[in-house]
Amino acid sequence: MPPYHGSCHCGAVRFTVESEIAEGYTCDCSLCRKKNALMANVHESKLTITVGEEKLGLYQWNARIAKHYFCTVCGIYPFHKKRSMPDHYGVNLNTLDDFDPKSVPVRAADGKDMPIVDSNARGIWPGPRVR
Ligand SMILES: [Zn+2]
């Protein structure tokens, strides 16, 4: 039952999630594939960073809409602001300390077919390009 408590590995970043988590999803975009993350969508009003907001680094690429956060101390990815739903976070379920990621069904999201809008994006990206 929420609230769930999340943290990075070193504990510099801590946050709470105040919503039910009914499913997790994986994503096959070139970034999520390398992160190997299991995520859940959480509305921005339901996630509170309680410790270490200043320790978060920001990675952006391609359309530069999504905000991919990581702990600048230990490198762990706790959550990101989504491109497809900008008022939602994708939360890394494996960073929730009191939630069992195996307790929910997992859906495979189609990330590699989201269009590339940046002609300088890395060539490893397998998805379609927008000219
Ligand atoms: Zn950390």
Coordinates of N, CA and C and ligand atoms in Angstrom, one line a residue:
M1 N 0.9 -1.2 0.0 CA 0.0 0.0 0.0 C 0.9 1.2 0.0
P2 N 0.5 2.3 -0.8 CA 1.3 3.5 -0.8 C 1.1 4.2 0.6
P3 N 2.0 5.1 1.0 CA 3.1 5.6 0.1 C 4.3 4.5 0.1
Y4 N 4.9 4.5 -1.1 CA 6.1 3.7 -1.2 C 7.3 4.6 -1.1
H5 N 8.4 4.1 -0.6 CA 9.6 4.9 -0.4 C 10.7 4.4 -1.3
G6 N 11.3 5.4 -2.1 CA 12.3 5.0 -3.0 C 13.6 5.7 -2.7
S7 N 14.7 5.1 -3.2 CA 16.0 5.7 -3.0 C 17.0 5.2 -4.0
C8 N 18.0 6.0 -4.3 CA 19.1 5.5 -5.1 C 19.9 4.5 -4.3
H9 N 21.1 4.1 -4.8 CA 21.9 3.1 -4.1 C 22.5 3.7 -2.9
C10 N 23.1 4.9 -3.0 CA 23.9 5.5 -1.9 C 23.0 6.2 -0.9
G11 N 21.7 6.4 -1.3 CA 20.8 7.1 -0.3 C 20.8 8.6 -0.4
A12 N 21.6 9.2 -1.3 CA 21.6 10.6 -1.4 C 20.3 11.2 -1.9
V13 N 19.6 10.4 -2.7 CA 18.3 10.8 -3.3 C 17.2 9.9 -2.7
R14 N 16.2 10.5 -2.1 CA 15.1 9.7 -1.5 C 13.8 10.4 -2.0
F15 N 12.8 9.5 -2.2 CA 11.5 10.1 -2.7 C 10.4 9.1 -2.2
T16 N 9.1 9.7 -2.3 CA 8.0 8.9 -2.0 C 7.0 8.9 -3.2
V17 N 6.3 7.8 -3.3 CA 5.2 7.6 -4.3 C 3.9 7.4 -3.6
E18 N 2.9 8.2 -3.9 CA 1.7 8.1 -3.2 C 0.5 7.5 -4.1
S19 N 0.9 6.6 -5.0 CA -0.2 6.1 -5.8 C -0.1 4.5 -5.8
E20 N -1.2 3.9 -6.1 CA -1.1 2.5 -6.3 C -0.3 2.2 -7.6
I21 N 0.3 1.0 -7.6 CA 1.1 0.6 -8.8 C 0.5 -0.7 -9.3
A22 N -0.2 -0.6 -10.4 CA -0.9 -1.8 -10.9 C -0.1 -2.6 -11.9
E23 N 0.9 -2.0 -12.5 CA 1.7 -2.7 -13.5 C 3.0 -2.0 -13.7
G24 N 4.0 -2.8 -14.2 CA 5.3 -2.3 -14.5 C 5.4 -2.4 -16.0
Y25 N 6.4 -1.7 -16.6 CA 6.6 -1.8 -18.0 C 8.1 -1.7 -18.3
T26 N 8.5 -2.4 -19.3 CA 9.9 -2.2 -19.8 C 9.8 -1.4 -21.1
C27 N 10.9 -0.9 -21.6 CA 10.9 -0.1 -22.8 C 12.1 -0.5 -23.6
D28 N 11.9 -0.6 -25.0 CA 13.0 -1.1 -25.8 C 13.7 0.1 -26.6
C29 N 13.5 1.3 -26.1 CA 14.2 2.4 -26.7 C 15.7 2.3 -26.4
S30 N 16.6 3.0 -27.1 CA 18.0 2.7 -27.0 C 18.5 3.1 -25.6
L31 N 17.8 4.0 -24.9 CA 18.3 4.4 -23.5 C 17.8 3.4 -22.5
C32 N 16.5 3.1 -22.5 CA 15.9 2.1 -21.5 C 16.6 0.7 -21.6
R33 N 16.9 0.4 -22.9 CA 17.5 -0.9 -23.1 C 18.8 -1.0 -22.3
K34 N 19.6 0.1 -22.3 CA 20.9 0.1 -21.6 C 20.7 0.2 -20.1
K35 N 19.6 0.8 -19.7 CA 19.3 0.9 -18.2 C 18.7 -0.4 -17.7
N36 N 18.1 -1.1 -18.6 CA 17.4 -2.4 -18.2 C 16.4 -2.1 -17.0
A37 N 15.7 -1.0 -17.1 CA 14.8 -0.6 -16.0 C 13.4 -1.2 -16.1
L38 N 12.8 -1.4 -15.0 CA 11.4 -1.8 -14.9 C 10.7 -0.6 -14.3
M39 N 9.7 0.0 -15.0 CA 9.1 1.3 -14.7 C 7.6 1.2 -14.4
A40 N 7.1 2.3 -13.8 CA 5.6 2.5 -13.7 C 5.3 3.9 -13.8
N41 N 4.2 4.2 -14.4 CA 3.8 5.6 -14.6 C 3.2 6.2 -13.3
V42 N 3.6 7.3 -12.9 CA 3.1 8.0 -11.6 C 2.9 9.5 -12.0
H43 N 1.7 10.0 -11.7 CA 1.4 11.4 -11.9 C 2.4 12.2 -11.1
E44 N 2.8 13.4 -11.7 CA 3.8 14.2 -11.0 C 3.3 14.7 -9.6
S45 N 2.0 14.8 -9.4 CA 1.5 15.2 -8.1 C 1.7 14.1 -7.0
K46 N 2.0 12.9 -7.5 CA 2.1 11.7 -6.5 C 3.5 11.4 -6.2
L47 N 4.5 12.1 -6.7 CA 5.9 11.8 -6.4 C 6.5 13.0 -5.7
T48 N 7.1 12.7 -4.6 CA 7.7 13.8 -3.8 C 9.2 13.4 -3.6
I49 N 10.1 14.3 -4.0 CA 11.5 14.1 -3.7 C 11.7 14.6 -2.2
T50 N 12.1 13.8 -1.3 CA 12.2 14.2 0.1 C 13.6 14.5 0.5
V51 N 14.6 13.9 -0.2 CA 16.0 14.2 0.1 C 16.8 14.2 -1.2
G52 N 17.7 15.2 -1.3 CA 18.7 15.1 -2.4 C 18.3 15.6 -3.8
E53 N 17.3 16.4 -3.9 CA 17.0 16.9 -5.2 C 18.2 17.5 -5.9
E54 N 19.1 18.2 -5.1 CA 20.2 18.8 -5.7 C 21.3 17.8 -6.1
K55 N 21.1 16.6 -5.7 CA 22.1 15.5 -6.2 C 21.7 14.9 -7.5
L56 N 20.5 15.3 -8.0 CA 20.1 14.7 -9.3 C 20.8 15.3 -10.5
G57 N 21.3 14.5 -11.3 CA 21.8 14.9 -12.6 C 20.7 14.7 -13.6
L58 N 20.8 15.5 -14.7 CA 19.8 15.4 -15.8 C 20.4 15.0 -17.1
Y59 N 19.9 14.0 -17.8 CA 20.3 13.6 -19.1 C 19.2 13.8 -20.1
Q60 N 19.4 14.5 -21.1 CA 18.4 14.7 -22.2 C 19.0 14.4 -23.5
W61 N 18.3 13.9 -24.4 CA 18.7 13.6 -25.8 C 17.6 13.6 -26.7
N62 N 17.8 13.5 -28.0 CA 16.8 13.5 -29.1 C 15.9 14.7 -28.9
A63 N 14.6 14.4 -28.7 CA 13.6 15.5 -28.6 C 13.8 16.5 -27.4
R64 N 14.6 16.0 -26.4 CA 14.9 16.8 -25.2 C 13.6 17.2 -24.5
I65 N 12.6 16.3 -24.5 CA 11.4 16.6 -23.8 C 11.4 15.8 -22.5
A66 N 11.7 14.5 -22.6 CA 11.9 13.6 -21.4 C 13.1 14.1 -20.6
K67 N 12.9 14.0 -19.3 CA 14.0 14.4 -18.4 C 14.5 13.1 -17.6
H68 N 15.6 12.6 -18.0 CA 16.1 11.4 -17.4 C 17.1 11.7 -16.2
Y69 N 16.6 11.5 -15.0 CA 17.4 11.8 -13.8 C 18.2 10.7 -13.3
F70 N 19.3 11.0 -12.7 CA 20.2 10.0 -12.1 C 20.9 10.6 -10.9
C71 N 21.3 9.8 -10.0 CA 22.0 10.2 -8.8 C 23.4 10.5 -9.2
T72 N 23.9 11.8 -9.0 CA 25.2 12.1 -9.4 C 26.3 11.5 -8.5
V73 N 25.9 10.9 -7.4 CA 26.9 10.2 -6.5 C 27.0 8.7 -6.9
C74 N 25.9 8.0 -7.0 CA 26.0 6.6 -7.3 C 25.6 6.2 -8.7
G75 N 25.0 7.1 -9.5 CA 24.6 6.8 -10.8 C 23.3 6.1 -11.1
I76 N 22.6 5.8 -10.0 CA 21.3 5.1 -10.2 C 20.2 6.0 -10.8
Y77 N 19.4 5.4 -11.6 CA 18.3 6.1 -12.2 C 17.0 5.8 -11.4
P78 N 16.5 6.8 -10.7 CA 15.3 6.6 -9.9 C 14.0 6.8 -10.6
F79 N 14.0 7.8 -11.5 CA 12.8 8.2 -12.2 C 13.1 9.2 -13.3
H80 N 12.2 9.3 -14.3 CA 12.3 10.3 -15.3 C 11.0 10.9 -15.6
K81 N 11.0 12.2 -16.1 CA 9.8 12.8 -16.6 C 9.6 12.4 -18.0
K82 N 8.4 11.9 -18.3 CA 8.1 11.2 -19.6 C 7.9 12.2 -20.8
R83 N 8.4 11.7 -21.9 CA 8.1 12.4 -23.2 C 6.7 12.2 -23.6
S84 N 6.1 11.0 -23.5 CA 4.8 10.8 -24.0 C 3.7 11.3 -23.1
M85 N 4.0 11.4 -21.8 CA 3.1 12.0 -20.8 C 3.9 12.9 -19.9
P86 N 4.0 14.2 -20.4 CA 4.9 15.1 -19.7 C 4.6 15.4 -18.2
D87 N 3.3 15.1 -17.8 CA 3.0 15.4 -16.4 C 3.1 14.1 -15.6
H88 N 3.7 13.1 -16.1 CA 4.0 11.8 -15.4 C 5.5 11.5 -15.3
Y89 N 5.8 10.9 -14.2 CA 7.1 10.3 -14.1 C 7.0 8.8 -14.5
G90 N 8.1 8.3 -15.0 CA 8.3 6.9 -15.1 C 9.2 6.6 -13.9
V91 N 8.7 5.8 -13.0 CA 9.5 5.5 -11.8 C 10.2 4.1 -11.9
N92 N 11.4 4.0 -11.6 CA 12.2 2.8 -11.6 C 11.7 1.9 -10.4
L93 N 10.9 0.9 -10.7 CA 10.3 0.1 -9.6 C 11.4 -0.6 -8.7
N94 N 12.6 -0.8 -9.3 CA 13.6 -1.4 -8.6 C 14.3 -0.5 -7.5
T95 N 13.9 0.8 -7.6 CA 14.4 1.7 -6.5 C 13.5 1.9 -5.4
L96 N 12.3 1.3 -5.5 CA 11.3 1.4 -4.3 C 11.7 0.3 -3.3
D97 N 12.0 0.8 -2.1 CA 12.5 -0.1 -1.1 C 11.4 -1.0 -0.4
D98 N 10.2 -0.5 -0.5 CA 9.1 -1.3 0.2 C 8.0 -1.7 -0.8
F99 N 8.4 -2.0 -2.0 CA 7.5 -2.5 -3.1 C 8.2 -3.6 -3.8
D100 N 7.4 -4.7 -4.0 CA 8.0 -5.9 -4.7 C 7.7 -5.8 -6.2
P101 N 8.7 -5.5 -7.0 CA 8.4 -5.4 -8.4 C 7.8 -6.7 -9.1
K102 N 8.0 -7.8 -8.4 CA 7.5 -9.0 -9.0 C 6.0 -9.2 -8.7
S103 N 5.4 -8.3 -7.9 CA 4.0 -8.4 -7.5 C 3.0 -7.8 -8.6
V104 N 3.6 -7.2 -9.7 CA 2.7 -6.6 -10.7 C 3.1 -7.2 -12.1
P105 N 2.0 -7.3 -13.0 CA 2.3 -7.7 -14.3 C 3.2 -6.7 -15.1
V106 N 3.9 -7.2 -16.0 CA 4.9 -6.4 -16.8 C 4.5 -6.3 -18.2
R107 N 4.4 -5.0 -18.7 CA 4.0 -4.8 -20.1 C 5.3 -4.3 -20.8
A108 N 5.4 -4.7 -22.1 CA 6.5 -4.2 -22.9 C 6.1 -3.0 -23.7
A109 N 6.6 -1.8 -23.4 CA 6.3 -0.6 -24.1 C 7.2 -0.5 -25.4
D110 N 6.6 0.1 -26.4 CA 7.3 0.2 -27.7 C 8.0 1.5 -27.7
G111 N 9.3 1.5 -27.4 CA 10.1 2.7 -27.3 C 10.9 2.9 -28.6
K112 N 11.3 1.9 -29.2 CA 12.2 2.0 -30.4 C 11.5 2.6 -31.6
D113 N 10.1 2.6 -31.6 CA 9.4 3.1 -32.7 C 9.0 4.6 -32.5
M114 N 9.4 5.2 -31.3 CA 9.2 6.6 -31.1 C 10.1 7.3 -32.1
P115 N 9.7 8.4 -32.8 CA 10.5 8.9 -33.8 C 11.7 9.7 -33.3
I116 N 12.8 9.7 -34.0 CA 14.0 10.5 -33.8 C 13.8 11.8 -34.4
V117 N 13.9 12.9 -33.7 CA 13.8 14.2 -34.3 C 15.1 15.0 -34.4
D118 N 16.1 14.4 -33.7 CA 17.4 15.1 -33.7 C 18.4 14.3 -34.7
S119 N 18.8 15.0 -35.7 CA 19.6 14.4 -36.8 C 21.0 14.0 -36.2
N120 N 21.3 14.5 -35.0 CA 22.6 14.2 -34.4 C 22.5 13.1 -33.4
A121 N 21.3 12.5 -33.2 CA 21.1 11.4 -32.3 C 22.0 10.3 -32.7
R122 N 22.5 9.5 -31.7 CA 23.4 8.4 -32.0 C 22.9 7.4 -33.0
G123 N 23.7 7.0 -33.8 CA 23.3 6.1 -34.9 C 22.9 4.7 -34.4
I124 N 23.1 4.4 -33.2 CA 22.7 3.1 -32.7 C 21.1 3.0 -32.5
W125 N 20.5 4.1 -32.5 CA 19.0 4.1 -32.4 C 18.4 3.4 -33.5
P126 N 17.5 2.4 -33.2 CA 16.9 1.6 -34.3 C 15.6 2.2 -34.8
G127 N 15.1 3.3 -34.2 CA 13.8 3.7 -34.5 C 13.7 4.6 -35.8
P128 N 12.5 5.0 -36.2 CA 12.3 5.8 -37.4 C 12.8 7.3 -37.1
R129 N 13.3 7.9 -38.2 CA 13.8 9.2 -38.1 C 12.9 10.2 -38.8
V130 N 12.7 11.4 -38.2 CA 11.8 12.4 -38.8 C 12.8 13.5 -39.4
R131 N 12.6 13.7 -40.7 CA 13.5 14.7 -41.4 C 12.9 16.1 -41.3
Ligands
ZN1 ZN 23.0 7.8 -5.0

